[in-house]
Amino acid sequence: MTYILNIETATKNCSVSLAKNGETILCREIAEQGYSHAEKLHVFIEEILKETRVKAQDLKAIAVSKGPGSYTGLRIGVSAAKGLCYALGIPLISVDTLQVLAKQALHVIDYDGGYIIPMIDARRMEVYSAVYDGGNERITDVKAEILTENSYVECPEPLYFVGDCQEKCKTVMKGFNFHFLSEIVFPSANEMSSLSFEKFSKDEFEDVAYFEPFYLKDFMIAKVK
């Protein structure tokens, strides 16, 4: 019996789930305009363990969404995950944030070919993105890209876009084969359950002392004018 606590804080969605053998038992999440991760994360963890009557000592691993995404959100999630791993003496698992987002699309589309493209808003017309196939396997590198009217026009297959930047995508991307799944906005810890269990089964763990989130880009501090 393998209990894994999953933490997803890479975007505005503060999300926590408890999974048993890769199946979600309970998930708590909230997405607000102002990031509330620092206030909500530990509350959600405590509520989930209490409601499921699973003790922290019963956990076999902690999984955290590794990015890309919000610098602050990732730091909060990874810090919490590391603290729990240290305290409980259990391994740390990292899960690709874009893969978590892409996995949700397979629950809502009648997949018959094409590709899933999860995107996380960066700034202006820039997004963090990658391309996934129908098996939820990443087939391109994760990148920060500027969206234009020529983005993805060379691909004739159906393309399913998910993430929190779909509205700005629609302003420039007009391909006949483009499908925007507006109901899928943020990655969720609910979709992390099977992904983290798969990694646990393969002993794919991170070094708790040295693991850092995948920011993709350096954190920029704006100068006050």
PDB file of C-alpha atoms in Angstrom:
ATOM      1  CA  MET A   1       0.000   0.000   0.000  1.00  0.00           C
ATOM      2  CA  THR A   2       1.718   3.158  -1.238  1.00  0.00           C
ATOM      3  CA  TYR A   3       0.515   6.560  -0.065  1.00  0.00           C
ATOM      4  CA  ILE A   4       2.036   9.554  -1.889  1.00  0.00           C
ATOM      5  CA  LEU A   5       1.274  13.199  -1.152  1.00  0.00           C
ATOM      6  CA  ASN A   6       1.275  15.335  -4.328  1.00  0.00           C
ATOM      7  CA  ILE A   7       1.903  19.091  -4.285  1.00  0.00           C
ATOM      8  CA  GLU A   8       1.207  21.391  -7.249  1.00  0.00           C
ATOM      9  CA  THR A   9       1.943  25.119  -6.857  1.00  0.00           C
ATOM     10  CA  ALA A  10       3.500  26.079 -10.201  1.00  0.00           C
ATOM     11  CA  THR A  11       0.621  28.375 -11.211  1.00  0.00           C
ATOM     12  CA  LYS A  12      -2.192  30.258  -9.462  1.00  0.00           C
ATOM     13  CA  ASN A  13      -3.680  26.904  -8.509  1.00  0.00           C
ATOM     14  CA  CYS A  14      -2.624  25.758  -5.050  1.00  0.00           C
ATOM     15  CA  SER A  15      -3.347  22.042  -5.220  1.00  0.00           C
ATOM     16  CA  VAL A  16      -2.672  19.029  -2.986  1.00  0.00           C
ATOM     17  CA  SER A  17      -3.745  15.423  -3.395  1.00  0.00           C
ATOM     18  CA  LEU A  18      -3.259  12.186  -1.510  1.00  0.00           C
ATOM     19  CA  ALA A  19      -2.966   9.073  -3.644  1.00  0.00           C
ATOM     20  CA  LYS A  20      -3.018   5.381  -2.849  1.00  0.00           C
ATOM     21  CA  ASN A  21      -1.219   3.168  -5.366  1.00  0.00           C
ATOM     22  CA  GLY A  22      -1.524   5.871  -8.017  1.00  0.00           C
ATOM     23  CA  GLU A  23      -5.219   6.645  -7.485  1.00  0.00           C
ATOM     24  CA  THR A  24      -6.318   9.951  -5.959  1.00  0.00           C
ATOM     25  CA  ILE A  25      -8.147   9.551  -2.656  1.00  0.00           C
ATOM     26  CA  LEU A  26      -8.743  13.237  -1.965  1.00  0.00           C
ATOM     27  CA  CYS A  27      -7.721  16.498  -3.603  1.00  0.00           C
ATOM     28  CA  ARG A  28      -7.891  20.059  -2.274  1.00  0.00           C
ATOM     29  CA  GLU A  29      -7.211  23.059  -4.493  1.00  0.00           C
ATOM     30  CA  ILE A  30      -7.984  26.707  -5.006  1.00  0.00           C
ATOM     31  CA  ALA A  31      -7.047  29.113  -7.785  1.00  0.00           C
ATOM     32  CA  GLU A  32      -7.198  32.786  -6.886  1.00  0.00           C
ATOM     33  CA  GLN A  33      -6.076  35.956  -8.606  1.00  0.00           C
ATOM     34  CA  GLY A  34      -3.676  36.664  -5.781  1.00  0.00           C
ATOM     35  CA  TYR A  35      -1.383  33.747  -5.027  1.00  0.00           C
ATOM     36  CA  SER A  36      -2.487  32.192  -1.723  1.00  0.00           C
ATOM     37  CA  HIS A  37      -0.055  29.280  -1.684  1.00  0.00           C
ATOM     38  CA  ALA A  38       1.798  30.345   1.456  1.00  0.00           C
ATOM     39  CA  GLU A  39      -1.479  30.513   3.387  1.00  0.00           C
ATOM     40  CA  LYS A  40      -3.305  27.517   1.895  1.00  0.00           C
ATOM     41  CA  LEU A  41      -0.708  24.833   1.190  1.00  0.00           C
ATOM     42  CA  HIS A  42      -0.043  23.537   4.699  1.00  0.00           C
ATOM     43  CA  VAL A  43      -3.725  23.893   5.593  1.00  0.00           C
ATOM     44  CA  PHE A  44      -4.668  21.658   2.663  1.00  0.00           C
ATOM     45  CA  ILE A  45      -2.042  19.079   3.639  1.00  0.00           C
ATOM     46  CA  GLU A  46      -3.325  18.932   7.213  1.00  0.00           C
ATOM     47  CA  GLU A  47      -6.974  18.742   6.098  1.00  0.00           C
ATOM     48  CA  ILE A  48      -6.322  15.918   3.648  1.00  0.00           C
ATOM     49  CA  LEU A  49      -4.415  13.785   6.136  1.00  0.00           C
ATOM     50  CA  LYS A  50      -7.083  14.383   8.781  1.00  0.00           C
ATOM     51  CA  GLU A  51     -10.047  13.603   6.520  1.00  0.00           C
ATOM     52  CA  THR A  52      -8.488  10.473   5.033  1.00  0.00           C
ATOM     53  CA  ARG A  53      -7.201   9.353   8.438  1.00  0.00           C
ATOM     54  CA  VAL A  54      -3.786   8.724   6.926  1.00  0.00           C
ATOM     55  CA  LYS A  55      -0.883   9.572   9.196  1.00  0.00           C
ATOM     56  CA  ALA A  56       2.109  11.487   7.903  1.00  0.00           C
ATOM     57  CA  GLN A  57       4.237   8.502   8.952  1.00  0.00           C
ATOM     58  CA  ASP A  58       2.262   6.337   6.501  1.00  0.00           C
ATOM     59  CA  LEU A  59       3.432   8.368   3.498  1.00  0.00           C
ATOM     60  CA  LYS A  60       5.970   6.620   1.261  1.00  0.00           C
ATOM     61  CA  ALA A  61       7.022   9.706  -0.715  1.00  0.00           C
ATOM     62  CA  ILE A  62       6.270  13.359  -1.435  1.00  0.00           C
ATOM     63  CA  ALA A  63       5.798  14.446  -5.039  1.00  0.00           C
ATOM     64  CA  VAL A  64       6.080  18.034  -6.191  1.00  0.00           C
ATOM     65  CA  SER A  65       5.431  19.751  -9.501  1.00  0.00           C
ATOM     66  CA  LYS A  66       8.885  20.870 -10.634  1.00  0.00           C
ATOM     67  CA  GLY A  67       8.020  23.557 -13.205  1.00  0.00           C
ATOM     68  CA  PRO A  68       8.214  25.548 -15.308  1.00  0.00           C
ATOM     69  CA  GLY A  69       5.876  28.095 -13.785  1.00  0.00           C
ATOM     70  CA  SER A  70       5.701  30.844 -11.189  1.00  0.00           C
ATOM     71  CA  TYR A  71       9.026  31.400  -9.429  1.00  0.00           C
ATOM     72  CA  THR A  72       7.368  32.093  -6.077  1.00  0.00           C
ATOM     73  CA  GLY A  73       4.837  29.284  -6.422  1.00  0.00           C
ATOM     74  CA  LEU A  74       7.511  26.730  -7.266  1.00  0.00           C
ATOM     75  CA  ARG A  75       9.692  27.835  -4.346  1.00  0.00           C
ATOM     76  CA  ILE A  76       6.817  27.441  -1.905  1.00  0.00           C
ATOM     77  CA  GLY A  77       5.871  23.987  -3.162  1.00  0.00           C
ATOM     78  CA  VAL A  78       9.409  22.642  -3.311  1.00  0.00           C
ATOM     79  CA  SER A  79      10.302  24.045   0.117  1.00  0.00           C
ATOM     80  CA  ALA A  80       7.250  22.362   1.658  1.00  0.00           C
ATOM     81  CA  ALA A  81       7.988  19.064  -0.091  1.00  0.00           C
ATOM     82  CA  LYS A  82      11.628  19.090   1.007  1.00  0.00           C
ATOM     83  CA  GLY A  83      10.670  19.878   4.593  1.00  0.00           C
ATOM     84  CA  LEU A  84       8.273  16.938   4.717  1.00  0.00           C
ATOM     85  CA  CYS A  85      10.824  14.588   3.164  1.00  0.00           C
ATOM     86  CA  TYR A  86      13.473  15.611   5.698  1.00  0.00           C
ATOM     87  CA  ALA A  87      11.103  15.306   8.644  1.00  0.00           C
ATOM     88  CA  LEU A  88       9.653  11.940   7.603  1.00  0.00           C
ATOM     89  CA  GLY A  89      12.787  10.435   6.072  1.00  0.00           C
ATOM     90  CA  ILE A  90      11.056   9.620   2.778  1.00  0.00           C
ATOM     91  CA  PRO A  91      12.040  10.241  -0.864  1.00  0.00           C
ATOM     92  CA  LEU A  92      11.211  13.230  -3.044  1.00  0.00           C
ATOM     93  CA  ILE A  93       9.648  12.826  -6.488  1.00  0.00           C
ATOM     94  CA  SER A  94       9.465  15.607  -9.074  1.00  0.00           C
ATOM     95  CA  VAL A  95       6.836  15.705 -11.811  1.00  0.00           C
ATOM     96  CA  ASP A  96       6.906  17.778 -15.000  1.00  0.00           C
ATOM     97  CA  THR A  97       4.314  20.563 -14.621  1.00  0.00           C
ATOM     98  CA  LEU A  98       3.472  20.650 -18.332  1.00  0.00           C
ATOM     99  CA  GLN A  99       2.956  16.888 -18.366  1.00  0.00           C
ATOM    100  CA  VAL A 100       0.496  17.239 -15.483  1.00  0.00           C
ATOM    101  CA  LEU A 101      -1.394  19.863 -17.482  1.00  0.00           C
ATOM    102  CA  ALA A 102      -1.329  17.826 -20.694  1.00  0.00           C
ATOM    103  CA  LYS A 103      -2.645  14.710 -18.952  1.00  0.00           C
ATOM    104  CA  GLN A 104      -5.923  16.484 -18.179  1.00  0.00           C
ATOM    105  CA  ALA A 105      -6.689  16.851 -21.884  1.00  0.00           C
ATOM    106  CA  LEU A 106      -6.903  13.088 -22.339  1.00  0.00           C
ATOM    107  CA  HIS A 107      -9.879  13.053 -19.956  1.00  0.00           C
ATOM    108  CA  VAL A 108     -11.986  15.450 -22.027  1.00  0.00           C
ATOM    109  CA  ILE A 109     -11.198  14.768 -25.690  1.00  0.00           C
ATOM    110  CA  ASP A 110     -12.063  11.823 -27.885  1.00  0.00           C
ATOM    111  CA  TYR A 111      -8.465  11.353 -28.889  1.00  0.00           C
ATOM    112  CA  ASP A 112      -7.943  10.118 -32.429  1.00  0.00           C
ATOM    113  CA  GLY A 113      -4.535  11.483 -33.302  1.00  0.00           C
ATOM    114  CA  GLY A 114      -2.834  14.830 -33.074  1.00  0.00           C
ATOM    115  CA  TYR A 115      -0.878  16.468 -30.281  1.00  0.00           C
ATOM    116  CA  ILE A 116      -1.531  18.114 -26.937  1.00  0.00           C
ATOM    117  CA  ILE A 117       0.238  21.408 -26.246  1.00  0.00           C
ATOM    118  CA  PRO A 118       0.152  22.623 -22.642  1.00  0.00           C
ATOM    119  CA  MET A 119       1.087  26.265 -22.158  1.00  0.00           C
ATOM    120  CA  ILE A 120       1.752  28.253 -19.005  1.00  0.00           C
ATOM    121  CA  ASP A 121       1.570  32.014 -19.192  1.00  0.00           C
ATOM    122  CA  ALA A 122       4.915  33.801 -18.861  1.00  0.00           C
ATOM    123  CA  ARG A 123       4.385  37.455 -19.774  1.00  0.00           C
ATOM    124  CA  ARG A 124       3.090  39.448 -22.702  1.00  0.00           C
ATOM    125  CA  MET A 125       2.914  36.970 -25.622  1.00  0.00           C
ATOM    126  CA  GLU A 126       5.430  34.557 -24.114  1.00  0.00           C
ATOM    127  CA  VAL A 127       4.529  31.098 -22.793  1.00  0.00           C
ATOM    128  CA  TYR A 128       6.237  28.011 -21.412  1.00  0.00           C
ATOM    129  CA  SER A 129       5.275  25.089 -23.621  1.00  0.00           C
ATOM    130  CA  ALA A 130       6.019  21.612 -24.946  1.00  0.00           C
ATOM    131  CA  VAL A 131       4.316  19.078 -27.211  1.00  0.00           C
ATOM    132  CA  TYR A 132       2.891  15.756 -25.973  1.00  0.00           C
ATOM    133  CA  ASP A 133       1.482  12.779 -27.837  1.00  0.00           C
ATOM    134  CA  GLY A 134      -1.592  10.689 -27.022  1.00  0.00           C
ATOM    135  CA  GLY A 135       0.397   8.614 -24.550  1.00  0.00           C
ATOM    136  CA  ASN A 136       1.254  11.717 -22.519  1.00  0.00           C
ATOM    137  CA  GLU A 137       4.887  11.453 -23.613  1.00  0.00           C
ATOM    138  CA  ARG A 138       6.781  14.676 -24.294  1.00  0.00           C
ATOM    139  CA  ILE A 139       8.134  14.780 -27.850  1.00  0.00           C
ATOM    140  CA  THR A 140       9.760  18.236 -27.830  1.00  0.00           C
ATOM    141  CA  ASP A 141      11.926  20.136 -25.408  1.00  0.00           C
ATOM    142  CA  VAL A 142      10.252  22.458 -22.923  1.00  0.00           C
ATOM    143  CA  LYS A 143      10.774  26.019 -24.101  1.00  0.00           C
ATOM    144  CA  ALA A 144       9.843  29.641 -23.574  1.00  0.00           C
ATOM    145  CA  GLU A 145       8.357  30.869 -26.836  1.00  0.00           C
ATOM    146  CA  ILE A 146       6.814  34.040 -28.210  1.00  0.00           C
ATOM    147  CA  LEU A 147       3.447  33.356 -29.828  1.00  0.00           C
ATOM    148  CA  THR A 148       2.828  34.740 -33.316  1.00  0.00           C
ATOM    149  CA  GLU A 149       0.412  34.115 -36.176  1.00  0.00           C
ATOM    150  CA  ASN A 150       2.929  31.578 -37.510  1.00  0.00           C
ATOM    151  CA  SER A 151       3.109  29.481 -34.350  1.00  0.00           C
ATOM    152  CA  TYR A 152       2.391  25.787 -35.099  1.00  0.00           C
ATOM    153  CA  VAL A 153       1.002  26.481 -38.589  1.00  0.00           C
ATOM    154  CA  GLU A 154       3.385  23.902 -40.069  1.00  0.00           C
ATOM    155  CA  CYS A 155       1.561  21.074 -38.265  1.00  0.00           C
ATOM    156  CA  PRO A 156      -1.521  19.724 -40.101  1.00  0.00           C
ATOM    157  CA  GLU A 157      -2.604  17.322 -37.317  1.00  0.00           C
ATOM    158  CA  PRO A 158      -5.194  18.298 -34.699  1.00  0.00           C
ATOM    159  CA  LEU A 159      -3.594  20.379 -31.943  1.00  0.00           C
ATOM    160  CA  TYR A 160      -5.171  20.633 -28.503  1.00  0.00           C
ATOM    161  CA  PHE A 161      -4.082  23.640 -26.459  1.00  0.00           C
ATOM    162  CA  VAL A 162      -4.508  23.721 -22.679  1.00  0.00           C
ATOM    163  CA  GLY A 163      -3.378  26.152 -20.007  1.00  0.00           C
ATOM    164  CA  ASP A 164      -3.905  29.622 -18.609  1.00  0.00           C
ATOM    165  CA  CYS A 165      -2.987  31.585 -21.741  1.00  0.00           C
ATOM    166  CA  GLN A 166      -5.577  30.363 -24.215  1.00  0.00           C
ATOM    167  CA  GLU A 167      -7.288  33.727 -24.623  1.00  0.00           C
ATOM    168  CA  LYS A 168      -4.125  35.456 -25.747  1.00  0.00           C
ATOM    169  CA  CYS A 169      -3.317  32.463 -27.962  1.00  0.00           C
ATOM    170  CA  LYS A 170      -6.610  32.917 -29.787  1.00  0.00           C
ATOM    171  CA  THR A 171      -5.775  36.518 -30.683  1.00  0.00           C
ATOM    172  CA  VAL A 172      -2.945  35.431 -32.988  1.00  0.00           C
ATOM    173  CA  MET A 173      -3.332  31.689 -33.595  1.00  0.00           C
ATOM    174  CA  LYS A 174      -6.095  30.947 -36.114  1.00  0.00           C
ATOM    175  CA  GLY A 175      -5.292  27.480 -37.489  1.00  0.00           C
ATOM    176  CA  PHE A 176      -8.250  25.388 -38.646  1.00  0.00           C
ATOM    177  CA  ASN A 177      -6.827  22.429 -36.726  1.00  0.00           C
ATOM    178  CA  PHE A 178      -6.348  24.348 -33.458  1.00  0.00           C
ATOM    179  CA  HIS A 179      -8.593  23.297 -30.575  1.00  0.00           C
ATOM    180  CA  PHE A 180      -8.564  25.326 -27.375  1.00  0.00           C
ATOM    181  CA  LEU A 181      -9.782  23.384 -24.340  1.00  0.00           C
ATOM    182  CA  SER A 182     -11.029  26.288 -22.242  1.00  0.00           C
ATOM    183  CA  GLU A 183     -12.063  24.034 -19.339  1.00  0.00           C
ATOM    184  CA  ILE A 184      -8.432  23.077 -18.678  1.00  0.00           C
ATOM    185  CA  VAL A 185      -6.638  26.093 -17.236  1.00  0.00           C
ATOM    186  CA  PHE A 186      -4.282  25.031 -14.435  1.00  0.00           C
ATOM    187  CA  PRO A 187      -2.309  21.881 -13.615  1.00  0.00           C
ATOM    188  CA  SER A 188      -3.771  19.916 -10.712  1.00  0.00           C
ATOM    189  CA  ALA A 189      -2.329  17.577  -8.087  1.00  0.00           C
ATOM    190  CA  ASN A 190      -5.162  15.205  -9.007  1.00  0.00           C
ATOM    191  CA  GLU A 191      -3.368  14.358 -12.271  1.00  0.00           C
ATOM    192  CA  MET A 192      -0.054  13.949 -10.473  1.00  0.00           C
ATOM    193  CA  SER A 193      -1.189  10.766  -8.699  1.00  0.00           C
ATOM    194  CA  SER A 194      -0.505   8.235 -11.443  1.00  0.00           C
ATOM    195  CA  LEU A 195       2.622  10.067 -12.640  1.00  0.00           C
ATOM    196  CA  SER A 196       4.228  10.147  -9.200  1.00  0.00           C
ATOM    197  CA  PHE A 197       3.343   6.501  -8.520  1.00  0.00           C
ATOM    198  CA  GLU A 198       4.982   5.478 -11.791  1.00  0.00           C
ATOM    199  CA  LYS A 199       8.169   7.263 -10.763  1.00  0.00           C
ATOM    200  CA  PHE A 200       7.996   5.747  -7.289  1.00  0.00           C
ATOM    201  CA  SER A 201       7.746   2.273  -8.805  1.00  0.00           C
ATOM    202  CA  LYS A 202      10.912   2.947 -10.804  1.00  0.00           C
ATOM    203  CA  ASP A 203      12.794   4.484  -7.845  1.00  0.00           C
ATOM    204  CA  GLU A 204      13.102   7.770  -9.743  1.00  0.00           C
ATOM    205  CA  PHE A 205      13.829  10.031  -6.796  1.00  0.00           C
ATOM    206  CA  GLU A 206      15.453  13.442  -6.408  1.00  0.00           C
ATOM    207  CA  ASP A 207      18.293  14.415  -4.096  1.00  0.00           C
ATOM    208  CA  VAL A 208      16.382  16.239  -1.372  1.00  0.00           C
ATOM    209  CA  ALA A 209      19.389  18.377  -0.446  1.00  0.00           C
ATOM    210  CA  TYR A 210      20.179  19.637  -3.940  1.00  0.00           C
ATOM    211  CA  PHE A 211      16.923  19.529  -5.885  1.00  0.00           C
ATOM    212  CA  GLU A 212      15.828  22.853  -7.381  1.00  0.00           C
ATOM    213  CA  PRO A 213      12.699  23.688  -9.396  1.00  0.00           C
ATOM    214  CA  PHE A 214      12.921  23.899 -13.179  1.00  0.00           C
ATOM    215  CA  TYR A 215      12.450  27.632 -13.687  1.00  0.00           C
ATOM    216  CA  LEU A 216      13.421  27.543 -17.382  1.00  0.00           C
ATOM    217  CA  LYS A 217      14.261  31.237 -17.173  1.00  0.00           C
ATOM    218  CA  ASP A 218      16.195  33.228 -14.606  1.00  0.00           C
ATOM    219  CA  PHE A 219      14.131  35.112 -12.059  1.00  0.00           C
ATOM    220  CA  MET A 220      13.972  38.767 -13.045  1.00  0.00           C
ATOM    221  CA  ILE A 221      13.563  41.570 -10.522  1.00  0.00           C
ATOM    222  CA  ALA A 222      12.119  44.738 -12.006  1.00  0.00           C
ATOM    223  CA  LYS A 223      13.928  47.957 -11.094  1.00  0.00           C
ATOM    224  CA  VAL A 224      11.883  50.754  -9.592  1.00  0.00           C
ATOM    225  CA  LYS A 225      11.883  53.766 -11.913  1.00  0.00           C
TER     226      LYS A 225
END
